Amino acid sequence: MASGLAPLGGRPRAQMPHLSKMERVVMSMQDPDQGVKMRSQRLLFTVIPHAVTGNDIVEWLIQKYCISEEEALHLGVLLVQHGYLYPLRDPRSLALQLDETLYRFQTPYFWTSTLWPAAELDYAIYLAKKNIRKQGVLVDHEKEHYDQLHRKINHTWDLVVMQAREQLRAAKQRRKGDRLVIECQEQTYWLVNRPPPGVPSVLEQGPERGSCIARLQQTGADFYKREIECCRKALGRIRVKSSVCLEVYLKFSNQHGPHDPIMSGCLPSNPWITDDDTYWAMNAPSFAAPTKLRVERWGFSFRELLEDPVGRAHFMDFLRKEFSAENLSFWEACEELRHGGQAQVPALVDSVYQQFLAPGAARWVNIDSRTMERTLEGLCQPHRYVLDDAQLHIYMLMKKDSYPRFLRSDMYKALLAEAMTLPETKRRVFPFMWKPRHSSLSPALLPASASGEPAAAAGGPGGGDGEA
């Protein structure tokens, strides 16, 4: 078989510490003096040497490592699942039974740390040998793998069949007990490296931790205090029903559906497929008369209103009437500071402080004492984000106080009433009735009259001199 420690997606490197620990346990179990008691056992008409029972394995683990029976059984199951022990009666089931079921230790040649990753050629030889021995009767997943490998390595399939027949011919010269042991060893190795469908691969997931109930029983009052505190926090955590989430999603979809160009189309026309650029002109930042869809978006969120220059200008007019226009001016100054040039940062910071934050400033903004202390500490070494706390405070103040009053004001209602409503384009029911839209002429293709040559010279039947 192919040997080596070639990494398979990083898994072998990650599993090596676990495998080395298991191998040390297995070596201790096979110690002639202090290991598990091994003896020859009769299996039907065959005598199997060096066999152990499930009870002996669990008892040895309990005495060796001073652990509970549950932990010893879990450790024994891990050894069987990783192929270090294999059952003799039912080799397809890699499980440790706490009874007189017979097990044997896997030879180190088939240890996972020695043969990793498993080669496809070796697996093809194993399946071909099993197919010849059982005359084509394979398990479903093995038959599927057999067909896949036959197609994949078809160029070397003669070598696969030849190797399988040679191994079967050599096996006939062995004793019946040795043949049974070798078959169980190979089957265990491939059950670990090629598990059946639905069986988790221990080589990819790693060893599973057991439920150590005995440890929980030995814990003291501190453990239960932490558990009670975690449960209280879990009970106090806010949870939202799925029905409420779905209602929010539906409301969001119904609200934003008419404003989505993909779902509802571009009004009055799509400038990407027509020569009409009215859509771009009406949605320009400096367009004086906003459309109704644009004004409606201002009511979706405060962020939508601030991101639209026209909406922010109307909001500024509203704040002037409310005598709080300095809040929006301070927010705009902080945005200019954040996105401005690095060389102008100290000057901008000083200008914003003198205009909005300094005692007796002309446009002083109302900021709580804690935020002001953090801001003043940052002014010792000014940078472009030194006013973020103050900006966030003013932003939340406008969002919770001024923005709702703006949406309820007569000014916003008048903007909605006076906004321009675009006519909807007529949609055709059947797609075969659509007329293809033609783009304008490319400026690179000049008309025939402008090129100075007659149109007939382009290759008409009488326009040329006879030469191709």
CSV table of N, CA and C in Angstrom, one decimal, residues 185-305:
chain,number,residue,atom,x,y,z
A,185,GLN,N,-8.7,-7.5,9.1
A,185,GLN,CA,-7.8,-6.3,9.2
A,185,GLN,C,-8.0,-5.4,8.0
A,186,GLU,N,-8.1,-5.9,6.8
A,186,GLU,CA,-8.3,-5.1,5.6
A,186,GLU,C,-9.7,-4.4,5.7
A,187,GLN,N,-10.7,-5.2,6.0
A,187,GLN,CA,-12.0,-4.6,6.0
A,187,GLN,C,-12.1,-3.5,7.1
A,188,THR,N,-11.5,-3.6,8.2
A,188,THR,CA,-11.5,-2.6,9.3
A,188,THR,C,-10.8,-1.3,8.8
A,189,TYR,N,-9.7,-1.5,8.1
A,189,TYR,CA,-8.9,-0.4,7.6
A,189,TYR,C,-9.7,0.4,6.6
A,190,TRP,N,-10.4,-0.2,5.7
A,190,TRP,CA,-11.2,0.5,4.7
A,190,TRP,C,-12.5,1.0,5.3
A,191,LEU,N,-13.1,0.4,6.3
A,191,LEU,CA,-14.2,1.0,7.0
A,191,LEU,C,-13.9,2.3,7.7
A,192,VAL,N,-12.6,2.4,8.1
A,192,VAL,CA,-12.2,3.7,8.7
A,192,VAL,C,-11.9,4.8,7.7
A,193,ASN,N,-11.2,4.4,6.6
A,193,ASN,CA,-10.8,5.3,5.6
A,193,ASN,C,-11.8,5.6,4.5
A,194,ARG,N,-12.7,4.6,4.3
A,194,ARG,CA,-13.8,4.8,3.3
A,194,ARG,C,-15.1,4.4,4.0
A,195,PRO,N,-15.6,5.2,4.9
A,195,PRO,CA,-16.8,4.8,5.7
A,195,PRO,C,-18.0,4.7,4.7
A,196,PRO,N,-19.0,3.9,5.1
A,196,PRO,CA,-20.3,3.8,4.3
A,196,PRO,C,-21.0,5.1,4.3
A,197,PRO,N,-22.0,5.3,3.4
A,197,PRO,CA,-22.8,6.6,3.5
A,197,PRO,C,-23.6,6.6,4.7
A,198,GLY,N,-23.6,7.8,5.3
A,198,GLY,CA,-24.4,8.0,6.6
A,198,GLY,C,-23.5,7.9,7.8
A,199,VAL,N,-22.3,7.3,7.7
A,199,VAL,CA,-21.5,7.1,8.8
A,199,VAL,C,-20.4,8.2,8.8
A,200,PRO,N,-20.3,8.9,9.9
A,200,PRO,CA,-19.3,10.0,10.0
A,200,PRO,C,-17.9,9.5,10.0
A,201,SER,N,-17.1,10.3,9.3
A,201,SER,CA,-15.7,9.9,9.2
A,201,SER,C,-14.9,10.4,10.4
A,202,VAL,N,-14.3,9.5,11.2
A,202,VAL,CA,-13.6,9.9,12.4
A,202,VAL,C,-12.3,10.6,12.0
A,203,LEU,N,-11.8,10.4,10.8
A,203,LEU,CA,-10.5,11.0,10.4
A,203,LEU,C,-10.7,12.5,10.0
A,204,GLU,N,-11.9,12.9,9.7
A,204,GLU,CA,-12.2,14.2,9.3
A,204,GLU,C,-12.7,15.0,10.5
A,205,GLN,N,-13.5,14.4,11.4
A,205,GLN,CA,-14.1,15.1,12.5
A,205,GLN,C,-13.3,15.0,13.8
A,206,GLY,N,-12.4,14.0,13.9
A,206,GLY,CA,-11.7,13.8,15.1
A,206,GLY,C,-12.4,13.1,16.1
A,207,PRO,N,-11.8,12.7,17.2
A,207,PRO,CA,-12.4,12.0,18.3
A,207,PRO,C,-13.5,12.8,19.0
A,208,GLU,N,-14.6,12.1,19.2
A,208,GLU,CA,-15.8,12.8,19.8
A,208,GLU,C,-15.6,12.7,21.3
A,209,ARG,N,-15.9,13.9,22.0
A,209,ARG,CA,-15.9,13.9,23.4
A,209,ARG,C,-17.1,13.2,24.0
A,210,GLY,N,-16.8,12.5,25.1
A,210,GLY,CA,-17.9,11.8,25.8
A,210,GLY,C,-18.6,12.7,26.8
A,211,SER,N,-19.8,12.2,27.2
A,211,SER,CA,-20.5,13.0,28.2
A,211,SER,C,-20.1,12.5,29.6
A,212,CYS,N,-19.2,13.3,30.1
A,212,CYS,CA,-18.6,12.9,31.4
A,212,CYS,C,-19.5,13.2,32.6
A,213,ILE,N,-20.5,12.4,32.8
A,213,ILE,CA,-21.4,12.6,33.9
A,213,ILE,C,-20.7,12.5,35.2
A,214,ALA,N,-19.7,11.6,35.3
A,214,ALA,CA,-19.1,11.5,36.6
A,214,ALA,C,-18.3,12.7,37.0
A,215,ARG,N,-17.8,13.5,36.1
A,215,ARG,CA,-17.1,14.7,36.4
A,215,ARG,C,-18.1,15.8,36.9
A,216,LEU,N,-19.3,15.8,36.3
A,216,LEU,CA,-20.3,16.7,36.8
A,216,LEU,C,-20.8,16.4,38.2
A,217,GLN,N,-20.8,15.2,38.6
A,217,GLN,CA,-21.2,14.8,39.9
A,217,GLN,C,-20.1,15.3,40.9
A,218,GLN,N,-18.9,15.4,40.5
A,218,GLN,CA,-17.8,15.8,41.5
A,218,GLN,C,-17.7,17.3,41.6
A,219,THR,N,-18.4,18.1,40.8
A,219,THR,CA,-18.3,19.5,40.8
A,219,THR,C,-18.9,20.0,42.1
A,220,GLY,N,-18.5,21.2,42.5
A,220,GLY,CA,-19.0,21.8,43.7
A,220,GLY,C,-20.0,22.9,43.5
A,221,ALA,N,-20.2,23.7,44.5
A,221,ALA,CA,-21.2,24.8,44.4
A,221,ALA,C,-20.9,25.8,43.4
A,222,ASP,N,-19.7,26.1,43.1
A,222,ASP,CA,-19.3,27.1,42.1
A,222,ASP,C,-19.8,26.8,40.8
A,223,PHE,N,-19.7,25.5,40.4
A,223,PHE,CA,-20.2,25.0,39.1
A,223,PHE,C,-21.7,25.3,38.9
A,224,TYR,N,-22.4,25.0,40.0
A,224,TYR,CA,-23.9,25.1,39.9
A,224,TYR,C,-24.3,26.6,39.9
A,225,LYS,N,-23.5,27.4,40.6
A,225,LYS,CA,-23.8,28.9,40.6
A,225,LYS,C,-23.6,29.4,39.2
A,226,ARG,N,-22.5,29.0,38.5
A,226,ARG,CA,-22.3,29.4,37.1
A,226,ARG,C,-23.4,28.9,36.2
A,227,GLU,N,-23.9,27.7,36.4
A,227,GLU,CA,-25.0,27.2,35.6
A,227,GLU,C,-26.2,28.0,35.8
A,228,ILE,N,-26.5,28.3,37.0
A,228,ILE,CA,-27.8,29.1,37.3
A,228,ILE,C,-27.7,30.5,36.7
A,229,GLU,N,-26.5,31.1,36.8
A,229,GLU,CA,-26.3,32.4,36.2
A,229,GLU,C,-26.5,32.3,34.6
A,230,CYS,N,-25.9,31.3,34.0
A,230,CYS,CA,-26.1,31.2,32.6
A,230,CYS,C,-27.6,31.0,32.2
A,231,CYS,N,-28.3,30.2,33.0
A,231,CYS,CA,-29.7,30.0,32.7
A,231,CYS,C,-30.5,31.3,32.9
A,232,ARG,N,-30.2,32.1,33.9
A,232,ARG,CA,-30.9,33.3,34.1
A,232,ARG,C,-30.6,34.3,32.9
A,233,LYS,N,-29.4,34.3,32.4
A,233,LYS,CA,-29.1,35.2,31.2
A,233,LYS,C,-29.8,34.7,30.0
A,234,ALA,N,-29.9,33.3,29.9
A,234,ALA,CA,-30.6,32.8,28.7
A,234,ALA,C,-32.1,33.1,28.8
A,235,LEU,N,-32.7,33.1,30.0
A,235,LEU,CA,-34.1,33.5,30.1
A,235,LEU,C,-34.4,34.9,29.8
A,236,GLY,N,-33.4,35.8,30.2
A,236,GLY,CA,-33.6,37.2,29.9
A,236,GLY,C,-33.2,37.7,28.6
A,237,ARG,N,-32.7,36.8,27.7
A,237,ARG,CA,-32.3,37.1,26.4
A,237,ARG,C,-33.6,37.3,25.5
A,238,ILE,N,-33.6,38.4,24.7
A,238,ILE,CA,-34.7,38.7,23.9
A,238,ILE,C,-34.7,37.8,22.7
A,239,ARG,N,-35.9,37.2,22.5
A,239,ARG,CA,-36.0,36.3,21.3
A,239,ARG,C,-37.2,36.7,20.5
A,240,VAL,N,-37.1,36.6,19.2
A,240,VAL,CA,-38.1,37.1,18.3
A,240,VAL,C,-38.7,35.8,17.6
A,241,LYS,N,-40.0,35.8,17.5
A,241,LYS,CA,-40.6,34.6,16.8
A,241,LYS,C,-40.4,34.7,15.3
A,242,SER,N,-40.4,33.5,14.7
A,242,SER,CA,-40.1,33.5,13.3
A,242,SER,C,-41.3,34.2,12.5
A,243,SER,N,-42.5,34.1,13.1
A,243,SER,CA,-43.6,34.8,12.4
A,243,SER,C,-43.4,36.3,12.4
A,244,VAL,N,-42.9,36.9,13.5
A,244,VAL,CA,-42.6,38.3,13.5
A,244,VAL,C,-41.5,38.7,12.5
A,245,CYS,N,-40.5,37.8,12.4
A,245,CYS,CA,-39.4,38.1,11.4
A,245,CYS,C,-40.0,38.1,10.0
A,246,LEU,N,-40.8,37.1,9.7
A,246,LEU,CA,-41.4,37.0,8.4
A,246,LEU,C,-42.3,38.2,8.1
A,247,GLU,N,-43.0,38.7,9.1
A,247,GLU,CA,-43.9,39.9,8.9
A,247,GLU,C,-43.0,41.1,8.6
A,248,VAL,N,-41.8,41.2,9.3
A,248,VAL,CA,-40.9,42.3,9.0
A,248,VAL,C,-40.4,42.2,7.6
A,249,TYR,N,-40.0,41.0,7.2
A,249,TYR,CA,-39.5,40.8,5.8
A,249,TYR,C,-40.5,41.2,4.7
A,250,LEU,N,-41.8,40.8,5.0
A,250,LEU,CA,-42.8,41.1,4.0
A,250,LEU,C,-43.1,42.6,4.0
A,251,LYS,N,-43.1,43.2,5.1
A,251,LYS,CA,-43.3,44.7,5.1
A,251,LYS,C,-42.1,45.4,4.4
A,252,PHE,N,-40.9,44.9,4.6
A,252,PHE,CA,-39.8,45.5,4.0
A,252,PHE,C,-39.9,45.3,2.5
A,253,SER,N,-40.3,44.1,2.0
A,253,SER,CA,-40.4,43.9,0.6
A,253,SER,C,-41.5,44.7,0.0
A,254,ASN,N,-42.6,44.8,0.6
A,254,ASN,CA,-43.7,45.6,0.1
A,254,ASN,C,-43.4,47.1,0.0
A,255,GLN,N,-42.5,47.5,1.0
A,255,GLN,CA,-42.2,48.9,1.0
A,255,GLN,C,-41.2,49.3,-0.1
A,256,HIS,N,-40.2,48.4,-0.2
A,256,HIS,CA,-39.1,48.7,-1.2
A,256,HIS,C,-39.3,48.2,-2.6
A,257,GLY,N,-40.4,47.4,-2.8
A,257,GLY,CA,-40.7,46.8,-4.1
A,257,GLY,C,-40.9,47.8,-5.2
A,258,PRO,N,-41.7,48.8,-5.0
A,258,PRO,CA,-41.9,49.8,-6.1
A,258,PRO,C,-40.7,50.6,-6.4
A,259,HIS,N,-39.7,50.7,-5.4
A,259,HIS,CA,-38.5,51.5,-5.6
A,259,HIS,C,-37.3,50.7,-6.2
A,260,ASP,N,-37.5,49.4,-6.4
A,260,ASP,CA,-36.4,48.6,-6.9
A,260,ASP,C,-36.5,48.6,-8.5
A,261,PRO,N,-35.5,49.1,-9.1
A,261,PRO,CA,-35.5,49.1,-10.6
A,261,PRO,C,-35.6,47.7,-11.2
A,262,ILE,N,-35.1,46.7,-10.6
A,262,ILE,CA,-35.1,45.4,-11.2
A,262,ILE,C,-36.5,44.8,-11.1
A,263,MET,N,-37.2,45.0,-9.9
A,263,MET,CA,-38.5,44.5,-9.7
A,263,MET,C,-39.6,45.3,-10.4
A,264,SER,N,-39.5,46.6,-10.4
A,264,SER,CA,-40.6,47.4,-10.9
A,264,SER,C,-40.2,48.2,-12.2
A,265,GLY,N,-38.9,48.1,-12.6
A,265,GLY,CA,-38.5,48.8,-13.8
A,265,GLY,C,-38.1,50.2,-13.5
A,266,CYS,N,-37.4,50.8,-14.5
A,266,CYS,CA,-37.0,52.2,-14.4
A,266,CYS,C,-38.0,53.1,-15.1
A,267,LEU,N,-38.5,54.1,-14.3
A,267,LEU,CA,-39.5,55.0,-14.9
A,267,LEU,C,-38.8,56.4,-15.2
A,268,PRO,N,-39.1,57.0,-16.3
A,268,PRO,CA,-40.1,56.5,-17.3
A,268,PRO,C,-39.6,55.5,-18.3
A,269,SER,N,-38.2,55.3,-18.4
A,269,SER,CA,-37.7,54.3,-19.3
A,269,SER,C,-36.3,53.9,-18.8
A,270,ASN,N,-35.8,52.8,-19.2
A,270,ASN,CA,-34.5,52.3,-18.8
A,270,ASN,C,-33.4,52.9,-19.7
A,271,PRO,N,-32.6,53.8,-19.2
A,271,PRO,CA,-31.6,54.4,-20.1
A,271,PRO,C,-30.5,53.5,-20.6
A,272,TRP,N,-30.4,52.3,-20.1
A,272,TRP,CA,-29.4,51.4,-20.5
A,272,TRP,C,-29.7,50.7,-21.8
A,273,ILE,N,-31.0,50.6,-22.1
A,273,ILE,CA,-31.4,50.0,-23.4
A,273,ILE,C,-32.2,50.9,-24.3
A,274,THR,N,-32.3,52.2,-23.9
A,274,THR,CA,-33.0,53.2,-24.8
A,274,THR,C,-32.1,54.4,-24.9
A,275,ASP,N,-32.5,55.3,-25.7
A,275,ASP,CA,-31.7,56.6,-25.9
A,275,ASP,C,-32.3,57.7,-24.9
A,276,ASP,N,-33.2,57.3,-24.1
A,276,ASP,CA,-33.8,58.3,-23.2
A,276,ASP,C,-33.1,58.3,-21.9
A,277,ASP,N,-32.4,59.4,-21.5
A,277,ASP,CA,-31.7,59.5,-20.2
A,277,ASP,C,-32.5,60.3,-19.2
A,278,THR,N,-33.8,60.3,-19.3
A,278,THR,CA,-34.6,61.0,-18.3
A,278,THR,C,-34.5,60.5,-16.9
A,279,TYR,N,-34.3,59.2,-16.8
A,279,TYR,CA,-34.2,58.5,-15.5
A,279,TYR,C,-33.0,59.0,-14.7
A,280,TRP,N,-31.8,59.2,-15.4
A,280,TRP,CA,-30.6,59.7,-14.8
A,280,TRP,C,-30.8,61.1,-14.4
A,281,ALA,N,-31.4,61.9,-15.3
A,281,ALA,CA,-31.6,63.4,-15.0
A,281,ALA,C,-32.5,63.6,-13.8
A,282,MET,N,-33.6,62.8,-13.7
A,282,MET,CA,-34.5,63.0,-12.6
A,282,MET,C,-33.9,62.6,-11.2
A,283,ASN,N,-33.0,61.6,-11.3
A,283,ASN,CA,-32.4,61.1,-10.0
A,283,ASN,C,-31.0,61.7,-9.8
A,284,ALA,N,-30.7,62.8,-10.5
A,284,ALA,CA,-29.4,63.5,-10.2
A,284,ALA,C,-29.4,64.2,-8.9
A,285,PRO,N,-28.3,64.3,-8.2
A,285,PRO,CA,-28.2,64.9,-6.9
A,285,PRO,C,-28.7,66.4,-6.9
A,286,SER,N,-28.5,67.1,-8.0
A,286,SER,CA,-28.9,68.5,-8.0
A,286,SER,C,-30.2,68.8,-8.7
A,287,PHE,N,-31.1,67.8,-8.9
A,287,PHE,CA,-32.3,68.0,-9.6
A,287,PHE,C,-33.3,68.7,-8.7
A,288,ALA,N,-33.9,69.8,-9.2
A,288,ALA,CA,-34.7,70.7,-8.3
A,288,ALA,C,-36.0,70.0,-7.9
A,289,ALA,N,-36.7,69.4,-8.9
A,289,ALA,CA,-38.1,68.8,-8.6
A,289,ALA,C,-37.9,67.3,-8.4
A,290,PRO,N,-37.9,66.8,-7.2
A,290,PRO,CA,-37.7,65.4,-7.0
A,290,PRO,C,-39.0,64.6,-7.3
A,291,THR,N,-38.9,63.4,-7.7
A,291,THR,CA,-40.0,62.5,-8.0
A,291,THR,C,-40.7,62.0,-6.7
A,292,LYS,N,-41.9,61.5,-6.9
A,292,LYS,CA,-42.6,61.0,-5.7
A,292,LYS,C,-41.9,59.8,-5.1
A,293,LEU,N,-41.4,58.9,-5.9
A,293,LEU,CA,-40.6,57.8,-5.4
A,293,LEU,C,-39.4,58.2,-4.6
A,294,ARG,N,-38.8,59.3,-5.1
A,294,ARG,CA,-37.6,59.8,-4.4
A,294,ARG,C,-38.0,60.4,-3.0
A,295,VAL,N,-39.1,61.1,-3.0
A,295,VAL,CA,-39.5,61.7,-1.7
A,295,VAL,C,-40.0,60.6,-0.7
A,296,GLU,N,-40.6,59.6,-1.3
A,296,GLU,CA,-41.1,58.5,-0.4
A,296,GLU,C,-39.9,57.7,0.2
A,297,ARG,N,-38.8,57.6,-0.5
A,297,ARG,CA,-37.6,57.0,0.1
A,297,ARG,C,-37.1,57.7,1.3
A,298,TRP,N,-37.3,59.0,1.4
A,298,TRP,CA,-36.8,59.8,2.6
A,298,TRP,C,-37.5,59.3,3.9
A,299,GLY,N,-38.7,58.7,3.7
A,299,GLY,CA,-39.4,58.3,4.9
A,299,GLY,C,-39.1,56.8,5.3
A,300,PHE,N,-38.2,56.2,4.5
A,300,PHE,CA,-37.8,54.8,4.9
A,300,PHE,C,-36.9,54.8,6.1
A,301,SER,N,-35.9,55.7,6.1
A,301,SER,CA,-35.0,55.7,7.2
A,301,SER,C,-34.3,57.1,7.2
A,302,PHE,N,-33.8,57.4,8.4
A,302,PHE,CA,-33.0,58.7,8.5
A,302,PHE,C,-31.8,58.7,7.6
A,303,ARG,N,-31.2,57.5,7.5
A,303,ARG,CA,-30.0,57.4,6.6
A,303,ARG,C,-30.3,57.7,5.2
A,304,GLU,N,-31.5,57.2,4.7
A,304,GLU,CA,-31.9,57.5,3.3
A,304,GLU,C,-32.1,59.0,3.1
A,305,LEU,N,-32.6,59.7,4.1
A,305,LEU,CA,-32.8,61.2,4.0
A,305,LEU,C,-31.4,61.9,3.9
